[in-house]
mmCIF file of C-alpha atoms in Angstrom:
data_model
loop_
_atom_site.group_PDB
_atom_site.id
_atom_site.type_symbol
_atom_site.label_atom_id
_atom_site.label_comp_id
_atom_site.label_asym_id
_atom_site.label_seq_id
_atom_site.Cartn_x
_atom_site.Cartn_y
_atom_site.Cartn_z
ATOM 1 C CA UNK A 1 122.855 86.477 125.252
ATOM 2 C CA UNK A 2 124.317 86.328 121.373
ATOM 3 C CA UNK A 3 125.688 89.682 120.812
ATOM 4 C CA UNK A 4 123.412 91.295 117.624
ATOM 5 C CA UNK A 5 125.321 93.372 114.572
ATOM 6 C CA UNK A 6 122.445 95.895 114.124
ATOM 7 C CA UNK A 7 122.041 98.635 110.457
ATOM 8 C CA UNK A 8 119.889 101.129 111.210
ATOM 9 C CA UNK A 9 118.857 102.754 107.693
ATOM 10 C CA UNK A 10 116.035 104.962 108.228
ATOM 11 C CA UNK A 11 115.015 107.879 105.326
ATOM 12 C CA UNK A 12 114.422 110.812 107.133
ATOM 13 C CA UNK A 13 110.082 111.118 108.615
ATOM 14 C CA UNK A 14 109.356 114.165 106.667
ATOM 15 C CA UNK A 15 108.609 117.391 108.643
ATOM 16 C CA UNK A 16 109.084 115.584 111.774
ATOM 17 C CA UNK A 17 112.896 113.862 112.303
ATOM 18 C CA UNK A 18 115.633 114.019 109.705
ATOM 19 C CA UNK A 19 116.924 110.507 109.280
ATOM 20 C CA UNK A 20 119.680 110.660 111.435
ATOM 21 C CA UNK A 21 117.769 112.124 114.365
ATOM 22 C CA UNK A 22 115.518 109.205 113.703
ATOM 23 C CA UNK A 23 118.209 106.423 113.278
ATOM 24 C CA UNK A 24 120.200 108.002 116.261
ATOM 25 C CA UNK A 25 117.283 107.696 118.558
ATOM 26 C CA UNK A 26 116.012 104.758 117.463
ATOM 27 C CA UNK A 27 119.889 103.152 118.370
ATOM 28 C CA UNK A 28 119.190 104.556 121.879
ATOM 29 C CA UNK A 29 116.162 103.018 121.647
ATOM 30 C CA UNK A 30 117.245 99.625 121.087
ATOM 31 C CA UNK A 31 121.032 99.658 123.353
ATOM 32 C CA UNK A 32 118.538 100.088 126.028
ATOM 33 C CA UNK A 33 116.854 96.902 126.063
ATOM 34 C CA UNK A 34 120.063 95.030 124.163
ATOM 35 C CA UNK A 35 123.557 97.127 125.112
ATOM 36 C CA UNK A 36 125.569 94.565 124.383
ATOM 37 C CA UNK A 37 124.525 94.835 120.763
ATOM 38 C CA UNK A 38 127.266 96.642 117.891
ATOM 39 C CA UNK A 39 124.862 99.527 115.895
ATOM 40 C CA UNK A 40 126.143 101.014 112.838
ATOM 41 C CA UNK A 41 123.473 104.763 111.526
ATOM 42 C CA UNK A 42 123.219 104.404 108.184
ATOM 43 C CA UNK A 43 120.499 107.398 107.827
ATOM 44 C CA UNK A 44 118.883 107.060 104.388
ATOM 45 C CA UNK A 45 117.529 109.003 101.688
ATOM 46 C CA UNK A 46 115.911 108.745 98.126
ATOM 47 C CA UNK A 47 116.836 111.563 96.939
ATOM 48 C CA UNK A 48 114.872 113.713 98.780
ATOM 49 C CA UNK A 49 115.496 116.202 101.829
ATOM 50 C CA UNK A 50 117.914 114.443 104.252
ATOM 51 C CA UNK A 51 120.128 113.130 101.181
ATOM 52 C CA UNK A 52 123.275 115.606 102.312
ATOM 53 C CA UNK A 53 122.450 115.428 105.902
ATOM 54 C CA UNK A 54 122.469 110.655 104.452
ATOM 55 C CA UNK A 55 126.125 111.561 103.002
ATOM 56 C CA UNK A 56 127.147 113.922 105.840
ATOM 57 C CA UNK A 57 126.658 111.245 108.296
ATOM 58 C CA UNK A 58 127.569 108.476 106.351
ATOM 59 C CA UNK A 59 131.162 109.387 104.388
ATOM 60 C CA UNK A 60 133.929 109.910 106.557
ATOM 61 C CA UNK A 61 135.340 113.021 105.134
ATOM 62 C CA UNK A 62 132.646 115.121 103.711
ATOM 63 C CA UNK A 63 133.200 117.961 103.560
ATOM 64 C CA UNK A 64 129.829 120.669 103.296
ATOM 65 C CA UNK A 65 130.366 124.004 101.456
ATOM 66 C CA UNK A 66 129.075 127.378 101.745
ATOM 67 C CA UNK A 67 126.471 128.962 98.865
ATOM 68 C CA UNK A 68 124.643 131.918 98.586
ATOM 69 C CA UNK A 69 121.709 131.368 95.963
ATOM 70 C CA UNK A 70 119.064 132.560 94.352
ATOM 71 C CA UNK A 71 115.901 130.903 95.971
ATOM 72 C CA UNK A 72 112.668 130.199 94.532
ATOM 73 C CA UNK A 73 110.386 133.078 95.624
ATOM 74 C CA UNK A 74 113.783 135.539 94.448
ATOM 75 C CA UNK A 75 115.484 136.243 97.882
ATOM 76 C CA UNK A 76 118.715 135.362 99.018
ATOM 77 C CA UNK A 77 119.275 131.181 100.309
ATOM 78 C CA UNK A 78 122.285 130.770 102.801
ATOM 79 C CA UNK A 79 122.522 126.890 100.653
ATOM 80 C CA UNK A 80 125.162 124.720 100.656
ATOM 81 C CA UNK A 81 126.677 121.208 98.673
ATOM 82 C CA UNK A 82 128.373 118.573 99.392
ATOM 83 C CA UNK A 83 132.060 118.528 98.891
ATOM 84 C CA UNK A 84 132.687 113.890 99.318
ATOM 85 C CA UNK A 85 136.980 112.867 99.130
ATOM 86 C CA UNK A 86 136.833 111.012 95.818
ATOM 87 C CA UNK A 87 135.723 114.639 94.009
ATOM 88 C CA UNK A 88 131.926 114.067 94.074
ATOM 89 C CA UNK A 89 129.714 116.688 94.641
ATOM 90 C CA UNK A 90 126.269 116.575 95.928
ATOM 91 C CA UNK A 91 123.641 119.046 95.332
ATOM 92 C CA UNK A 92 120.226 119.451 97.038
ATOM 93 C CA UNK A 93 117.536 120.742 95.126
ATOM 94 C CA UNK A 94 115.416 120.960 98.445
ATOM 95 C CA UNK A 95 117.615 123.142 100.769
ATOM 96 C CA UNK A 96 118.753 125.720 97.070
ATOM 97 C CA UNK A 97 114.842 125.329 95.623
ATOM 98 C CA UNK A 98 112.886 123.813 97.761
ATOM 99 C CA UNK A 99 109.257 123.882 99.067
ATOM 100 C CA UNK A 100 110.180 124.778 102.915
ATOM 101 C CA UNK A 101 112.148 127.963 101.900
ATOM 102 C CA UNK A 102 108.355 129.584 100.619
ATOM 103 C CA UNK A 103 105.635 131.354 103.239
ATOM 104 C CA UNK A 104 103.599 131.789 100.867
ATOM 105 C CA UNK A 105 103.884 129.618 98.094
ATOM 106 C CA UNK A 106 104.392 130.265 94.475
ATOM 107 C CA UNK A 107 103.292 127.883 92.054
ATOM 108 C CA UNK A 108 103.079 129.761 89.029
ATOM 109 C CA UNK A 109 106.630 132.257 89.899
ATOM 110 C CA UNK A 110 108.972 129.792 91.808
ATOM 111 C CA UNK A 111 112.297 128.686 90.245
ATOM 112 C CA UNK A 112 115.298 126.364 89.779
ATOM 113 C CA UNK A 113 117.645 129.364 89.376
ATOM 114 C CA UNK A 114 119.185 128.939 92.772
ATOM 115 C CA UNK A 115 119.897 125.182 92.435
ATOM 116 C CA UNK A 116 121.584 125.364 89.186
ATOM 117 C CA UNK A 117 123.851 128.119 90.774
ATOM 118 C CA UNK A 118 124.713 125.679 93.260
ATOM 119 C CA UNK A 119 125.563 123.020 90.992
ATOM 120 C CA UNK A 120 127.697 125.563 89.247
ATOM 121 C CA UNK A 121 129.642 126.541 92.371
ATOM 122 C CA UNK A 122 130.152 122.157 93.080
ATOM 123 C CA UNK A 123 131.104 122.967 88.853
ATOM 124 C CA UNK A 124 133.477 126.062 89.599
ATOM 125 C CA UNK A 125 135.299 123.736 93.169
ATOM 126 C CA UNK A 126 136.797 121.043 90.410
ATOM 127 C CA UNK A 127 134.285 118.205 91.175
ATOM 128 C CA UNK A 128 134.553 114.551 89.389
ATOM 129 C CA UNK A 129 131.431 113.428 88.716
ATOM 130 C CA UNK A 130 127.881 114.841 90.350
ATOM 131 C CA UNK A 131 124.852 113.622 92.659
ATOM 132 C CA UNK A 132 121.823 115.667 91.967
ATOM 133 C CA UNK A 133 119.227 115.004 94.953
ATOM 134 C CA UNK A 134 115.911 115.740 93.488
ATOM 135 C CA UNK A 135 112.883 115.780 96.471
ATOM 136 C CA UNK A 136 110.890 119.069 97.372
ATOM 137 C CA UNK A 137 110.905 120.668 94.950
ATOM 138 C CA UNK A 138 108.347 124.057 94.831
ATOM 139 C CA UNK A 139 108.258 125.111 91.538
ATOM 140 C CA UNK A 140 106.901 123.235 88.113
ATOM 141 C CA UNK A 141 109.606 124.937 86.081
ATOM 142 C CA UNK A 142 110.562 121.987 83.919
ATOM 143 C CA UNK A 143 113.545 122.840 85.173
ATOM 144 C CA UNK A 144 114.570 125.897 83.208
ATOM 145 C CA UNK A 145 115.206 127.856 86.064
ATOM 146 C CA UNK A 146 118.848 126.085 87.225
ATOM 147 C CA UNK A 147 119.517 125.468 82.886
ATOM 148 C CA UNK A 148 119.675 129.269 83.548
ATOM 149 C CA UNK A 149 122.144 128.833 85.933
ATOM 150 C CA UNK A 150 124.371 126.473 83.790
ATOM 151 C CA UNK A 151 124.708 128.355 80.803
ATOM 152 C CA UNK A 152 121.252 128.252 78.740
ATOM 153 C CA UNK A 153 119.501 131.375 77.056
ATOM 154 C CA UNK A 154 115.454 131.045 77.099
ATOM 155 C CA UNK A 155 113.959 133.951 75.373
ATOM 156 C CA UNK A 156 110.627 135.373 73.970
ATOM 157 C CA UNK A 157 109.872 136.187 70.887
ATOM 158 C CA UNK A 158 111.420 139.517 71.101
ATOM 159 C CA UNK A 159 114.558 138.358 72.383
ATOM 160 C CA UNK A 160 114.344 139.110 75.242
ATOM 161 C CA UNK A 161 115.381 136.373 78.479
ATOM 162 C CA UNK A 162 112.139 135.142 79.931
ATOM 163 C CA UNK A 163 111.041 135.606 83.399
ATOM 164 C CA UNK A 164 111.701 132.725 85.574
ATOM 165 C CA UNK A 165 108.970 129.827 87.084
ATOM 166 C CA UNK A 166 106.758 128.163 84.729
ATOM 167 C CA UNK A 167 104.749 131.742 84.241
ATOM 168 C CA UNK A 168 107.783 132.456 82.134
ATOM 169 C CA UNK A 169 107.673 129.636 79.990
ATOM 170 C CA UNK A 170 104.283 130.866 78.544
ATOM 171 C CA UNK A 171 106.206 133.085 76.403
ATOM 172 C CA UNK A 172 108.765 130.520 75.741
ATOM 173 C CA UNK A 173 109.277 130.951 71.781
ATOM 174 C CA UNK A 174 113.785 129.784 72.103
ATOM 175 C CA UNK A 175 115.486 127.217 73.962
ATOM 176 C CA UNK A 176 119.071 128.165 73.044
ATOM 177 C CA UNK A 177 121.777 125.422 75.056
ATOM 178 C CA UNK A 178 124.414 125.798 74.007
ATOM 179 C CA UNK A 179 126.082 127.747 75.583
ATOM 180 C CA UNK A 180 125.677 125.108 78.271
ATOM 181 C CA UNK A 181 128.568 124.182 81.190
ATOM 182 C CA UNK A 182 130.171 120.999 80.335
ATOM 183 C CA UNK A 183 129.182 117.936 82.482
ATOM 184 C CA UNK A 184 132.154 117.029 85.192
ATOM 185 C CA UNK A 185 134.350 114.411 83.757
ATOM 186 C CA UNK A 186 132.431 111.701 85.634
ATOM 187 C CA UNK A 187 128.938 112.415 84.317
ATOM 188 C CA UNK A 188 125.915 113.612 86.446
ATOM 189 C CA UNK A 189 123.743 111.465 87.645
ATOM 190 C CA UNK A 190 119.822 112.444 88.991
ATOM 191 C CA UNK A 191 118.648 110.824 92.360
ATOM 192 C CA UNK A 192 115.186 110.519 92.368
ATOM 193 C CA UNK A 193 111.925 108.553 93.401
ATOM 194 C CA UNK A 194 109.365 109.097 91.499
ATOM 195 C CA UNK A 195 108.919 107.332 87.969
ATOM 196 C CA UNK A 196 106.058 110.275 86.712
ATOM 197 C CA UNK A 197 106.543 111.798 82.935
ATOM 198 C CA UNK A 198 106.849 115.481 81.984
ATOM 199 C CA UNK A 199 103.657 115.454 80.626
ATOM 200 C CA UNK A 200 99.988 113.815 80.935
ATOM 201 C CA UNK A 201 98.069 113.165 83.897
ATOM 202 C CA UNK A 202 100.994 111.898 85.288
ATOM 203 C CA UNK A 203 103.068 114.708 85.012
ATOM 204 C CA UNK A 204 104.300 117.056 86.669
ATOM 205 C CA UNK A 205 101.924 119.487 86.656
ATOM 206 C CA UNK A 206 99.382 117.013 87.072
ATOM 207 C CA UNK A 207 100.251 114.943 90.277
ATOM 208 C CA UNK A 208 102.916 117.171 91.770
ATOM 209 C CA UNK A 209 101.299 121.057 90.845
ATOM 210 C CA UNK A 210 98.816 121.252 94.075
ATOM 211 C CA UNK A 211 101.514 120.205 95.748
ATOM 212 C CA UNK A 212 102.935 123.438 95.719
ATOM 213 C CA UNK A 213 99.877 125.014 96.211
ATOM 214 C CA UNK A 214 98.321 124.907 92.277
ATOM 215 C CA UNK A 215 94.399 125.544 91.927
ATOM 216 C CA UNK A 216 92.520 123.426 89.102
ATOM 217 C CA UNK A 217 92.905 126.243 86.790
ATOM 218 C CA UNK A 218 96.543 126.529 87.012
ATOM 219 C CA UNK A 219 97.742 123.131 86.937
ATOM 220 C CA UNK A 220 96.353 123.328 83.328
ATOM 221 C CA UNK A 221 98.539 126.880 82.629
ATOM 222 C CA UNK A 222 101.418 124.628 84.556
ATOM 223 C CA UNK A 223 100.327 121.716 81.878
ATOM 224 C CA UNK A 224 100.839 124.184 79.291
ATOM 225 C CA UNK A 225 103.893 125.948 79.715
ATOM 226 C CA UNK A 226 105.520 122.966 80.380
ATOM 227 C CA UNK A 227 104.284 121.156 77.158
ATOM 228 C CA UNK A 228 105.397 124.653 75.221
ATOM 229 C CA UNK A 229 109.153 123.934 77.216
ATOM 230 C CA UNK A 230 109.013 120.625 75.807
ATOM 231 C CA UNK A 231 108.682 121.070 72.548
ATOM 232 C CA UNK A 232 111.604 123.386 72.356
ATOM 233 C CA UNK A 233 114.128 120.398 74.338
ATOM 234 C CA UNK A 234 115.014 117.509 72.315
ATOM 235 C CA UNK A 235 114.110 115.044 75.483
ATOM 236 C CA UNK A 236 111.185 112.550 74.965
ATOM 237 C CA UNK A 237 108.956 114.604 78.069
ATOM 238 C CA UNK A 238 106.861 110.181 78.098
ATOM 239 C CA UNK A 239 110.245 109.287 79.542
ATOM 240 C CA UNK A 240 110.104 107.591 83.218
ATOM 241 C CA UNK A 241 111.285 110.124 85.579
ATOM 242 C CA UNK A 242 111.426 113.586 83.494
ATOM 243 C CA UNK A 243 108.600 114.683 85.892
ATOM 244 C CA UNK A 244 110.359 114.989 88.935
ATOM 245 C CA UNK A 245 110.608 117.902 91.066
ATOM 246 C CA UNK A 246 108.817 119.819 88.492
ATOM 247 C CA UNK A 247 110.234 118.430 85.524
ATOM 248 C CA UNK A 248 113.590 119.560 86.948
ATOM 249 C CA UNK A 249 114.592 116.605 85.949
ATOM 250 C CA UNK A 250 113.489 117.192 82.227
ATOM 251 C CA UNK A 251 115.804 120.325 81.619
ATOM 252 C CA UNK A 252 118.780 117.750 83.775
ATOM 253 C CA UNK A 253 118.150 115.715 80.720
ATOM 254 C CA UNK A 254 118.589 118.260 78.403
ATOM 255 C CA UNK A 255 122.115 118.778 79.807
ATOM 256 C CA UNK A 256 123.161 115.072 80.222
ATOM 257 C CA UNK A 257 122.878 113.972 83.507
ATOM 258 C CA UNK A 258 121.181 110.137 83.708
ATOM 259 C CA UNK A 259 118.888 109.559 85.491
ATOM 260 C CA UNK A 260 118.566 107.273 88.786
ATOM 261 C CA UNK A 261 116.658 105.824 91.657
ATOM 262 C CA UNK A 262 117.532 107.540 94.524
ATOM 263 C CA UNK A 263 117.692 104.795 96.966
ATOM 264 C CA UNK A 264 119.501 102.663 94.773
ATOM 265 C CA UNK A 265 122.097 105.394 94.303
ATOM 266 C CA UNK A 266 122.863 106.911 97.708
ATOM 267 C CA UNK A 267 122.623 103.063 99.424
ATOM 268 C CA UNK A 268 125.198 101.934 96.793
ATOM 269 C CA UNK A 269 127.827 105.669 97.770
ATOM 270 C CA UNK A 270 126.892 104.744 100.924
ATOM 271 C CA UNK A 271 127.862 101.003 101.737
ATOM 272 C CA UNK A 272 124.725 99.586 102.269
ATOM 273 C CA UNK A 273 125.685 96.199 100.453
ATOM 274 C CA UNK A 274 128.557 95.813 102.528
ATOM 275 C CA UNK A 275 127.266 96.863 105.942
ATOM 276 C CA UNK A 276 123.983 93.885 105.195
ATOM 277 C CA UNK A 277 127.197 91.509 104.404
ATOM 278 C CA UNK A 278 128.174 91.512 107.805
ATOM 279 C CA UNK A 279 125.003 92.315 109.863
ATOM 280 C CA UNK A 280 122.755 89.875 111.982
ATOM 281 C CA UNK A 281 119.626 92.987 112.286
ATOM 282 C CA UNK A 282 118.231 95.482 109.393
ATOM 283 C CA UNK A 283 116.447 98.133 110.455
ATOM 284 C CA UNK A 284 114.861 101.024 108.610
ATOM 285 C CA UNK A 285 111.342 103.849 108.307
ATOM 286 C CA UNK A 286 109.586 106.654 107.225
ATOM 287 C CA UNK A 287 107.607 108.415 107.744
ATOM 288 C CA UNK A 288 104.562 107.031 105.523
ATOM 289 C CA UNK A 289 104.414 102.903 105.293
ATOM 290 C CA UNK A 290 102.073 103.058 101.760
ATOM 291 C CA UNK A 291 101.148 101.538 98.666
ATOM 292 C CA UNK A 292 104.128 104.531 97.564
ATOM 293 C CA UNK A 293 106.522 102.254 99.678
ATOM 294 C CA UNK A 294 107.169 99.845 97.103
ATOM 295 C CA UNK A 295 108.113 102.081 94.063
ATOM 296 C CA UNK A 296 111.744 102.653 94.858
ATOM 297 C CA UNK A 297 111.563 104.311 98.443
ATOM 298 C CA UNK A 298 113.826 103.537 100.997
ATOM 299 C CA UNK A 299 112.039 100.041 102.524
ATOM 300 C CA UNK A 300 111.950 98.801 99.800
ATOM 301 C CA UNK A 301 115.555 98.655 98.537
ATOM 302 C CA UNK A 302 116.850 97.785 101.951
ATOM 303 C CA UNK A 303 114.106 95.110 102.117
ATOM 304 C CA UNK A 304 115.044 93.656 98.838
ATOM 305 C CA UNK A 305 119.148 94.071 99.960
ATOM 306 C CA UNK A 306 118.601 93.033 102.698
ATOM 307 C CA UNK A 307 117.089 89.398 101.414
ATOM 308 C CA UNK A 308 119.600 89.081 98.801
ATOM 309 C CA UNK A 309 121.910 89.097 102.091
ATOM 310 C CA UNK A 310 119.942 87.124 104.420
ATOM 311 C CA UNK A 311 119.286 89.446 107.353
ATOM 312 C CA UNK A 312 115.536 89.854 108.560
ATOM 313 C CA UNK A 313 114.737 93.122 107.947
ATOM 314 C CA UNK A 314 112.769 95.238 110.473
ATOM 315 C CA UNK A 315 110.342 98.431 109.550
ATOM 316 C CA UNK A 316 110.147 101.729 112.024
ATOM 317 C CA UNK A 317 107.216 103.642 110.512
ATOM 318 C CA UNK A 318 104.967 107.065 111.418
ATOM 319 C CA UNK A 319 101.639 105.098 110.228
ATOM 320 C CA UNK A 320 101.379 101.741 108.419
ATOM 321 C CA UNK A 321 98.735 101.541 105.268
ATOM 322 C CA UNK A 322 100.229 99.052 103.538
ATOM 323 C CA UNK A 323 101.226 94.902 103.633
ATOM 324 C CA UNK A 324 104.383 95.189 106.061
ATOM 325 C CA UNK A 325 104.667 90.740 106.336
ATOM 326 C CA UNK A 326 107.764 90.057 104.591
ATOM 327 C CA UNK A 327 109.410 92.192 107.449
ATOM 328 C CA UNK A 328 110.270 90.518 110.318
ATOM 329 C CA UNK A 329 108.907 92.772 112.293
ATOM 330 C CA UNK A 330 107.204 95.945 112.410
ATOM 331 C CA UNK A 331 105.980 99.130 114.640
ATOM 332 C CA UNK A 332 104.011 101.858 113.726
ATOM 333 C CA UNK A 333 104.603 105.367 116.192
ATOM 334 C CA UNK A 334 101.171 106.161 115.952
ATOM 335 C CA UNK A 335 99.960 102.780 117.570
ATOM 336 C CA UNK A 336 102.305 103.199 120.120
ATOM 337 C CA UNK A 337 101.523 107.224 120.882
ATOM 338 C CA UNK A 338 97.468 106.349 120.213
ATOM 339 C CA UNK A 339 97.529 108.863 117.472
ATOM 340 C CA UNK A 340 99.385 110.581 114.543
ATOM 341 C CA UNK A 341 99.476 114.219 116.244
ATOM 342 C CA UNK A 342 101.065 112.716 119.819
ATOM 343 C CA UNK A 343 103.691 110.817 117.136
ATOM 344 C CA UNK A 344 103.903 114.295 115.228
ATOM 345 C CA UNK A 345 104.448 115.719 118.600
ATOM 346 C CA UNK A 346 106.995 113.889 119.715
ATOM 347 C CA UNK A 347 108.307 111.736 117.335
ATOM 348 C CA UNK A 348 110.752 111.617 119.138
ATOM 349 C CA UNK A 349 110.026 109.879 122.002
ATOM 350 C CA UNK A 350 108.328 106.662 120.364
ATOM 351 C CA UNK A 351 110.953 106.696 118.218
ATOM 352 C CA UNK A 352 112.890 105.342 121.522
ATOM 353 C CA UNK A 353 110.213 103.537 122.407
ATOM 354 C CA UNK A 354 110.278 101.282 118.521
ATOM 355 C CA UNK A 355 113.679 101.189 118.695
ATOM 356 C CA UNK A 356 113.559 99.216 122.302
ATOM 357 C CA UNK A 357 110.359 97.599 121.261
ATOM 358 C CA UNK A 358 112.229 96.168 118.263
ATOM 359 C CA UNK A 359 114.807 94.926 120.738
ATOM 360 C CA UNK A 360 112.702 93.264 122.761
ATOM 361 C CA UNK A 361 111.687 91.337 119.820
ATOM 362 C CA UNK A 362 114.821 89.676 119.480
ATOM 363 C CA UNK A 363 114.556 88.920 122.980
ATOM 364 C CA UNK A 364 115.827 91.585 124.622
#
């Protein structure tokens, strides 16, 4: 039996397994059937939750730098950012100002100040470039909190600083960005996986507000307040991606950061093209493979990369709700477990079984 080189590069299975855990479970399952194959684990991310974990696992010499920030509900959060050997800083919104840090949700008052504080800490450390991962936001503040931590001043008609969060934007009269800290020499790249504009029916409030706990009436208020912010900042609110993370991308664009498809940027940083050049098989995956997966998510990016390298790609997903004909094989954890609830209850077990099933499809 020929020895295969297998690149295992899943995204996180959100809420159930981190990308690194998923990669290891799939690898263990594969090895149980084909123990002689060479397995390379490249846990992936698209700029959302788990981006730090992906870089830490894949980049030798990456260092976690602890930082204490003001969380989205104003409580202190013990967080961290990642310093790569080349001087790049990776800062993740999810672990500084993310939705999972809230209970209960605060759709009007959650903010991104802590994310900005972590960015400021990376600048203090002297990073030469920033990668800013935007998934998992708790707020719809247009990035005002993050900009405030970086030196911006947002005031009301009496020249007093507005309160944090989207609610505060309702009293915004002036935005002064002249005191913003300088970008690092290599710039700042925003990693995100959505193309939504800031405003409108596809914007940050309408699409993502309900996910952050907003009612229909509150969504209208969120939209109105973001519109007020957009009038005072010289960034086109209709720009694709400006609505990412409750409009945090919009604020970072005002700082001078640039947008990049998260999966592409992470994949290039982790060396995915080089890994596939010597691979026999690629395995990727995510929690749910659906119509949105084709719009810049990890599996679609890796499918393209594998096709370019002439490598067959296989898919593991918690649930499969879209066509998988382009993959050489596809396995659903829900099908393996018999139900979605069973798969969610023990995801690592079924990820292991999925790895074994894929190995058997290769003649194991």
